[in-house]
XYZ file of C-alpha atoms in Angstrom:
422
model
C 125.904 104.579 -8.694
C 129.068 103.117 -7.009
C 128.734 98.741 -7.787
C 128.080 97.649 -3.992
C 131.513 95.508 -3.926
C 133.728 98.986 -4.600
C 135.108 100.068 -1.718
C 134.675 103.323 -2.288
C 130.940 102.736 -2.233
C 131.819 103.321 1.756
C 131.393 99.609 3.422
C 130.297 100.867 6.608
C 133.428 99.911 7.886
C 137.033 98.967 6.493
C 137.759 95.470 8.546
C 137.124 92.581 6.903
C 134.525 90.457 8.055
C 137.262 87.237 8.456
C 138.469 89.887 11.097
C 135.167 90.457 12.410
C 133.863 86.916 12.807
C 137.215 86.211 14.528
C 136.079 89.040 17.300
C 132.669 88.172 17.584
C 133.805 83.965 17.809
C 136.382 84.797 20.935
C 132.733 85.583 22.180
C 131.388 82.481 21.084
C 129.205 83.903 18.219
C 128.590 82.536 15.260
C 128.822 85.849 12.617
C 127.970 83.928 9.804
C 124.412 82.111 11.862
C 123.973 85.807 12.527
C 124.175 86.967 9.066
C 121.496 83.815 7.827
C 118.912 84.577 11.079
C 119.272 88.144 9.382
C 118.753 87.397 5.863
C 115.674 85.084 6.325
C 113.501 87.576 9.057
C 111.627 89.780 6.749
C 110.233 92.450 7.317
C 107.005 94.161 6.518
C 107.576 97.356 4.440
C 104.118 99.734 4.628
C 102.731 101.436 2.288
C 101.306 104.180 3.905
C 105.130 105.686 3.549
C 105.103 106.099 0.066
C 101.573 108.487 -0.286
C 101.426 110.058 3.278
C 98.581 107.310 4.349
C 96.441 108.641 1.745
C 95.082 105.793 -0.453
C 93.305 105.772 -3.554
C 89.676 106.341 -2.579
C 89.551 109.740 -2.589
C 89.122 110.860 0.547
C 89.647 114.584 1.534
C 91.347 115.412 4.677
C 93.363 112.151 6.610
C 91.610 111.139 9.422
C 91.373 108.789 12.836
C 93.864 111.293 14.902
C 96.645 110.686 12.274
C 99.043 113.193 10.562
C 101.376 113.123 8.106
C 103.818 116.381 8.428
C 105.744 118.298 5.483
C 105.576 118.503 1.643
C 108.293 116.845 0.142
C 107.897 116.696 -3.795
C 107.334 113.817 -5.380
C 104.422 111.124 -3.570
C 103.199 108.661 -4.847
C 99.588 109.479 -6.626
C 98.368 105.766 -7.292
C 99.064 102.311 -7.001
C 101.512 101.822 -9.817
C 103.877 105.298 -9.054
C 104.031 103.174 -5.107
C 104.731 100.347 -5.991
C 107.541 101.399 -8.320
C 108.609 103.345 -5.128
C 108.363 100.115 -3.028
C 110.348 98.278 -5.813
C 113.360 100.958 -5.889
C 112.613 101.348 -1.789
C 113.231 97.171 -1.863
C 116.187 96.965 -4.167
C 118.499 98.817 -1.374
C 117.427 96.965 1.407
C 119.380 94.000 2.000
C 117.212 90.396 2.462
C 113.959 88.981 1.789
C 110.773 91.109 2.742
C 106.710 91.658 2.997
C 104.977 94.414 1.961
C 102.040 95.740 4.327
C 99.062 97.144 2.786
C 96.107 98.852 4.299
C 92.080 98.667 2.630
C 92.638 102.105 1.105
C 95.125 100.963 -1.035
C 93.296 98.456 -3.827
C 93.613 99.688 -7.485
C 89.791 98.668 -7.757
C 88.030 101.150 -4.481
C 84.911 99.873 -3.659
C 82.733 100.405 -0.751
C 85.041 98.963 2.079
C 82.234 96.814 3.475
C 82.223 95.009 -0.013
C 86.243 94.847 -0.316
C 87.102 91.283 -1.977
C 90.410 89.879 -2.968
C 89.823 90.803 -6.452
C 90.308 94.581 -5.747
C 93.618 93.541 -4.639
C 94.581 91.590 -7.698
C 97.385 93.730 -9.059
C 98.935 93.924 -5.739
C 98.993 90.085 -5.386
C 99.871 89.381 -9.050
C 102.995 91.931 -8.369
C 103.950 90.422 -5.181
C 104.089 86.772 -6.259
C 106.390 87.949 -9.158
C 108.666 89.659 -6.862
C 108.374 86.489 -4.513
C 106.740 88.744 -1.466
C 104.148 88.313 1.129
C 101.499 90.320 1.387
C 100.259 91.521 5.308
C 97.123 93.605 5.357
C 94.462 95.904 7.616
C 91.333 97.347 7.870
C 91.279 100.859 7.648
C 89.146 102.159 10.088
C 89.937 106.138 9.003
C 89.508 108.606 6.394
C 85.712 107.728 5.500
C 82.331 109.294 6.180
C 81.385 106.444 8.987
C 84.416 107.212 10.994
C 84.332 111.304 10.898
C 82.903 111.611 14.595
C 85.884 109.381 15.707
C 83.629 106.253 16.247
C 83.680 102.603 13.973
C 83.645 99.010 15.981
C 82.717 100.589 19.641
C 80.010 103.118 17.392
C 76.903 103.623 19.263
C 74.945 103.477 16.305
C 74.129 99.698 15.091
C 74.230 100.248 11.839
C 77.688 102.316 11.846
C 79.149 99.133 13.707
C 77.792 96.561 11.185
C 79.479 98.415 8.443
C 82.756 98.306 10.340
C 82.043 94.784 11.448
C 81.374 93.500 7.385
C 84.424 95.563 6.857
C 86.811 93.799 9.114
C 85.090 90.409 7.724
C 85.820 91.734 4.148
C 89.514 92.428 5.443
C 90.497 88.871 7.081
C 88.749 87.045 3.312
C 91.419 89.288 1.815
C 94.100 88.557 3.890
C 93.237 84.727 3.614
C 93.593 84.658 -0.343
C 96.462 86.661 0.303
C 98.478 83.621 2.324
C 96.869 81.370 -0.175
C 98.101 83.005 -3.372
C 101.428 83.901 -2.266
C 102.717 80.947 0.320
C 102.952 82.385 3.647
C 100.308 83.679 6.419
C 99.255 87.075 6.263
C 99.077 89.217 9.059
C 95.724 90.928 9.477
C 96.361 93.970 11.939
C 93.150 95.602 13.494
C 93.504 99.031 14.506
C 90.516 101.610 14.901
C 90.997 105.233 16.071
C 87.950 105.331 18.739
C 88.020 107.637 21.756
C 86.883 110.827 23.431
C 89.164 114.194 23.151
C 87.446 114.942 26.334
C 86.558 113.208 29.664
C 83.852 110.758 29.004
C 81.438 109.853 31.388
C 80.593 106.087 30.163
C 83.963 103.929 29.580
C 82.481 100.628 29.941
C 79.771 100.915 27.175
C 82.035 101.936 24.005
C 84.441 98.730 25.132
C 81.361 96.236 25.970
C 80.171 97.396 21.966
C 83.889 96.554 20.977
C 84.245 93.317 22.680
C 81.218 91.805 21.092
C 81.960 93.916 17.295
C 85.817 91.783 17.373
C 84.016 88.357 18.014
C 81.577 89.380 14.912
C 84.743 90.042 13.115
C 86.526 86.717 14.148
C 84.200 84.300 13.914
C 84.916 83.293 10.725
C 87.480 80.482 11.121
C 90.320 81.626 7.979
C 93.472 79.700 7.141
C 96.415 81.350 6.764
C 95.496 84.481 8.787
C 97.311 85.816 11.932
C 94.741 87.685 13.734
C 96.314 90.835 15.528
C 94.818 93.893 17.636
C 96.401 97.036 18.167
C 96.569 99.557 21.173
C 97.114 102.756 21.609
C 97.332 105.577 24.395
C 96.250 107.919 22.847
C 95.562 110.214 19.792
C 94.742 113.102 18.382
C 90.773 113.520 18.759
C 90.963 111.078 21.421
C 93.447 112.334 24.200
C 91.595 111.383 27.133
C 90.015 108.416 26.317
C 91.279 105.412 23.857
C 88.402 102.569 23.848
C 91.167 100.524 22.316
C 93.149 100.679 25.308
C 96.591 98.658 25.963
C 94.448 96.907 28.771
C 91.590 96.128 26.544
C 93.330 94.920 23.823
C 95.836 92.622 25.868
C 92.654 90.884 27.698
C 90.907 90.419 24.442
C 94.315 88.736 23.237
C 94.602 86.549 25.893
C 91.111 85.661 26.277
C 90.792 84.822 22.225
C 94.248 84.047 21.625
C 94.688 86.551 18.816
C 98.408 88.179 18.284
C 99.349 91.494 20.158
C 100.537 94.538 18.321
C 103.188 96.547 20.395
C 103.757 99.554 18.383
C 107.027 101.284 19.588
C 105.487 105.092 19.818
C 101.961 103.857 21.338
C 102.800 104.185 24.842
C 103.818 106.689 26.963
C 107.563 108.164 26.255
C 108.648 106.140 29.821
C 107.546 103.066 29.415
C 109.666 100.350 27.998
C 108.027 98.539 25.127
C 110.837 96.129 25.101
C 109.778 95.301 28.675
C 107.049 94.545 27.440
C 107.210 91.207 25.052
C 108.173 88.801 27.791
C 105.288 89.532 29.743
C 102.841 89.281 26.878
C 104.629 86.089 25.072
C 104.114 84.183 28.056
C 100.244 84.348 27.334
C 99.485 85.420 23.364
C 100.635 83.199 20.993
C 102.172 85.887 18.870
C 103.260 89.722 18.830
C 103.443 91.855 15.826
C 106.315 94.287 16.452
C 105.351 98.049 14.787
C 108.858 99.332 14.703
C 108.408 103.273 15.133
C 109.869 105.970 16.772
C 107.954 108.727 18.887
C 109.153 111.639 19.423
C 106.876 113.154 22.401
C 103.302 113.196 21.333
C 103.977 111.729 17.693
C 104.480 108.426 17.447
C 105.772 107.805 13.954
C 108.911 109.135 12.791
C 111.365 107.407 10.631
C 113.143 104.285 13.002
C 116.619 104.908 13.596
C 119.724 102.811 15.014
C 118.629 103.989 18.452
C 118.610 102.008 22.369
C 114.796 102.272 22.095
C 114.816 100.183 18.909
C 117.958 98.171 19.778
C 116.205 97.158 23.231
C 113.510 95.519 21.753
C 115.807 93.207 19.423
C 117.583 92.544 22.435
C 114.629 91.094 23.862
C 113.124 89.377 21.213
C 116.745 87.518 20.567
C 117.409 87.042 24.541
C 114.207 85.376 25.185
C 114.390 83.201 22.038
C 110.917 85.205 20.755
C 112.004 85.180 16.910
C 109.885 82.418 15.769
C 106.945 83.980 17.146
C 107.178 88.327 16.857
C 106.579 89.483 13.891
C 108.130 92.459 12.406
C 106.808 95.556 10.386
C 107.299 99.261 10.081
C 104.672 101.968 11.108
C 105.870 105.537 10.233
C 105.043 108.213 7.749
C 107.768 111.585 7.182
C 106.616 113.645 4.440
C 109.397 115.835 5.239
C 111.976 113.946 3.679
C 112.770 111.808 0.059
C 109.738 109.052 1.139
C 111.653 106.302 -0.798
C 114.637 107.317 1.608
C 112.444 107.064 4.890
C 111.390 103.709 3.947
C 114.770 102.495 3.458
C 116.804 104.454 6.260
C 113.900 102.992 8.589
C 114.018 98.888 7.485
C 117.462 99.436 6.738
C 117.777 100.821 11.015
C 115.814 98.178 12.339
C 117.776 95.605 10.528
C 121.262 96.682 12.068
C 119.486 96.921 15.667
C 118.327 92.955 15.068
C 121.485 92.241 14.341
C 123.126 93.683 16.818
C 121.415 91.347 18.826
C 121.763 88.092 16.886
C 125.396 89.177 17.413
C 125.315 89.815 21.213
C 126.985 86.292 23.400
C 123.779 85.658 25.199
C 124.928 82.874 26.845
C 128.126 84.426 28.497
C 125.827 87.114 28.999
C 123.353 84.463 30.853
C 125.996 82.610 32.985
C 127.313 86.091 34.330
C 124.057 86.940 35.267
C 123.100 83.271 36.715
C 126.170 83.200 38.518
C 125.338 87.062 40.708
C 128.182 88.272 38.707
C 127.086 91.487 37.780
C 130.329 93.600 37.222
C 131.210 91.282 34.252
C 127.668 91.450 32.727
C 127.412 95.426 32.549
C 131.612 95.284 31.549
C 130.969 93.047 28.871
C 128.061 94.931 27.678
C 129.890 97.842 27.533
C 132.603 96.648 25.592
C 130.216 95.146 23.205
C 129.313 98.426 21.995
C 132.681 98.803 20.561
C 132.841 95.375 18.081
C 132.542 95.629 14.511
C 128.925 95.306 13.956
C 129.782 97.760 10.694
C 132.251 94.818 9.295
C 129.619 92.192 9.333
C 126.665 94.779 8.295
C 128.626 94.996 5.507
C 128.621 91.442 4.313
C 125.285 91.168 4.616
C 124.901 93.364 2.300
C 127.206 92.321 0.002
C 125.586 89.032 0.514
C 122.651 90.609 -1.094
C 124.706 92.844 -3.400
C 123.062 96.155 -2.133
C 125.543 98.761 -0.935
C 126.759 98.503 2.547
C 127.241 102.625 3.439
C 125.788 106.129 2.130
C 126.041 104.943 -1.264
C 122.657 103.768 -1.661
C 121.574 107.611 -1.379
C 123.064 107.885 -5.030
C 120.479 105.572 -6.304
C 118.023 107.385 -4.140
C 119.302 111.029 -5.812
C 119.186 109.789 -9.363
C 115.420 108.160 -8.216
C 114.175 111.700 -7.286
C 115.731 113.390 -10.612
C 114.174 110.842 -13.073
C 111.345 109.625 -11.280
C 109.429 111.445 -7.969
C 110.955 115.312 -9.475
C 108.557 115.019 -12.870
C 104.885 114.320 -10.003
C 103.445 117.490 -9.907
């Protein structure tokens, strides 16, 4: 592999950054505050990439609506082949990150109502040595209790109190989690619950919810960040999501738990960037899922696009860091998984710094002052500053390569490593 300071490594561009900071400061921005916002916002790497959202229970076929397309060689088949992924996956991604795990994924399986901490050891031990946090969820999908497509809203009592102890199980985790390694842990709840067909009772499935999340959060837990997720809708449940963007943003505001927008969980013309303004003004935290949809799939690998630009525009313009946080949400077993994981972190990376880079403030004042022909002009013409140049010092800041040479690392990873799986 090409050392990351040869420039034939390919920089991702050829100006140096004294050159580039000068553009960016006739702005007024700061290149090098940029650069440190950058390198200490982490970002939650997920598992789920590395094994096609399989886990290590067992299970047969994936469930909950999801799906997890193509047969690239070479996933991982237990805990230690992922996290050696994760560790190669985290070596070319410039900065300081999390990793994200979900229930299925403890070395020691156990029946998820009866998950502790200490089926999770390994993972902790390995993330305090690599000096990483540790965010977590229930998993809500692939078990015998979930097949008809029903957990928390369950009409069945005792289906629902085995979903309830399950989430319990899942926020004591996350809790020794934050302890053990330093810093909160973000405890995501997600369930898969709907109709494929027109239902006749909507209120009763989301009354059962309601009271099944206050079972789950009564325990009062230090160092958790209590999150719900939305969705529109999935596969199984096309007509009818209990779990509903509605539901889910009243039952934030009401309990003042932290909002999940995922990126491909709402329909293709709505604006999820749009979005965190409204909801910041009344939750006291979002938990960005950075994914990309792609018509009815909502999880391909993120890319440097204006859907995933937009909402680091948003988070940056409305001064929103301090309180989003970020983490991926995509599995492509199409392509080299190691590669998805970093070609997606690696994407949402540039689009946040594209807008730590942006001059807000002229940007403001233009605005403020009804002058809207210099706001969309200077817009424009910021699409055509070096952005490249300063990516680039980043990375060498973290001495991983700036351009396509990582994908040598990633080629000689798939020849020694994920080639000899079978």
């Amino acid at each position: 592999m090409h050392s990351p300071r040869d420039p034939a490594a390919g920089s991702g561009s050829d100006m140096p950054f004294s050159d580039a900071a000068d553009a960016y400061a006739a702005l007024g921005v700061d290149a090098a505050a940029a650069i440190a916002t950058l390198a200490a916002t982490p970002i939650s790497i997920h598992c789920w990439q590395g094994d096609d959202v399989r886990g290590f229970e067992g299970a047969g076929e994936l469930g909950g609506g999801l799906a997890a397309t193509g047969s690239f060689p070479g996933k991982a088949r237990n805990a230690d082949e992922l996290r050696g992924d994760l560790e190669q996956a985290l070596a070319l991604i410039p900065g300081c990150h999390r990793v994200n795990l979900h229930a299925s994924y403890a070395d020691a399986p156990a029946s998820r109502d009866k998950l502790t901490d200490a089926n999770f050891r390994v993972w902790m031990d390995w993330a305090k040595a690599r000096g990483l946090g540790l965010d977590f969820n229930p998993t809500f999908f692939s078990h015998p209790l979930a097949a008809d497509g029903f957990t928390l809203s369950h009409s069945d009592a005792n289906v629902r109190r085995f979903w309830i102890d399950h989430g319990r199980a899942c926020r004591r985790i996350g809790a020794e989690f934050s302890r053990a390694l330093g810093s909160p842990s973000v405890v995501n709840v997600w369930i898969p619950d709907g109709f494929k067909d027109l239902p006749i009772d909507r209120r009763a499935p989301r009354e059962r919810l309601l009271a099944a999340l206050d079972e789950v959060f009564a325990e009062s837990l230090d160092g958790v960040i209590d999150c719900v997720e939305p969705k529109l809708f999935g596969l199984g449940s096309e007509s009818y999501v209990v779990g509903s963007h509605e539901f889910y943003l009243g039952y934030a505001i009401a309990r003042q738990k932290a909002l999940c927008l995922d990126a491909g969980h709402f329909h293709p013309t709505e604006s999820v960037a749009d979005k965190i303004s409204s909801v910041l003004l009344h939750v006291p935290r979002v938990l960005l899922h950075v994914s990309r949809g792609v018509r009815w799939d909502s999880d391909h690998v993120v890319i440097l696009d204006d859907l995933t630009r937009a909402l680091f525009e948003e988070v940056v313009r409305g001064g929103w860091l301090d309180r989003v946080s970020i983490g991926l949400d995509y599995f492509d077993a199409s392509i080299n998984r190691v590669a998805a994981w970093v070609i997606g972190a690696r994407a949402t990376q540039k689009a946040l710094l594209a807008a730590l880079l942006e001059p807000t403030a002229r940007l403001r004042e233009y605005e403020n002052a009804g002058n809207f022909t210099a706001r969309l002009a200077l817009l424009e013409e910021l699409k055509m500053l070096p952005l490249g140049a300063v990516w680039a010092e980043f990375c060498r800041n973290s001495d991983v390569p700036a351009g396509f040479a990582w994908t040598d690392e990633i080629v000689r990873y798939e020849r020694e490593v994920l080639s000899r799986r079978k």
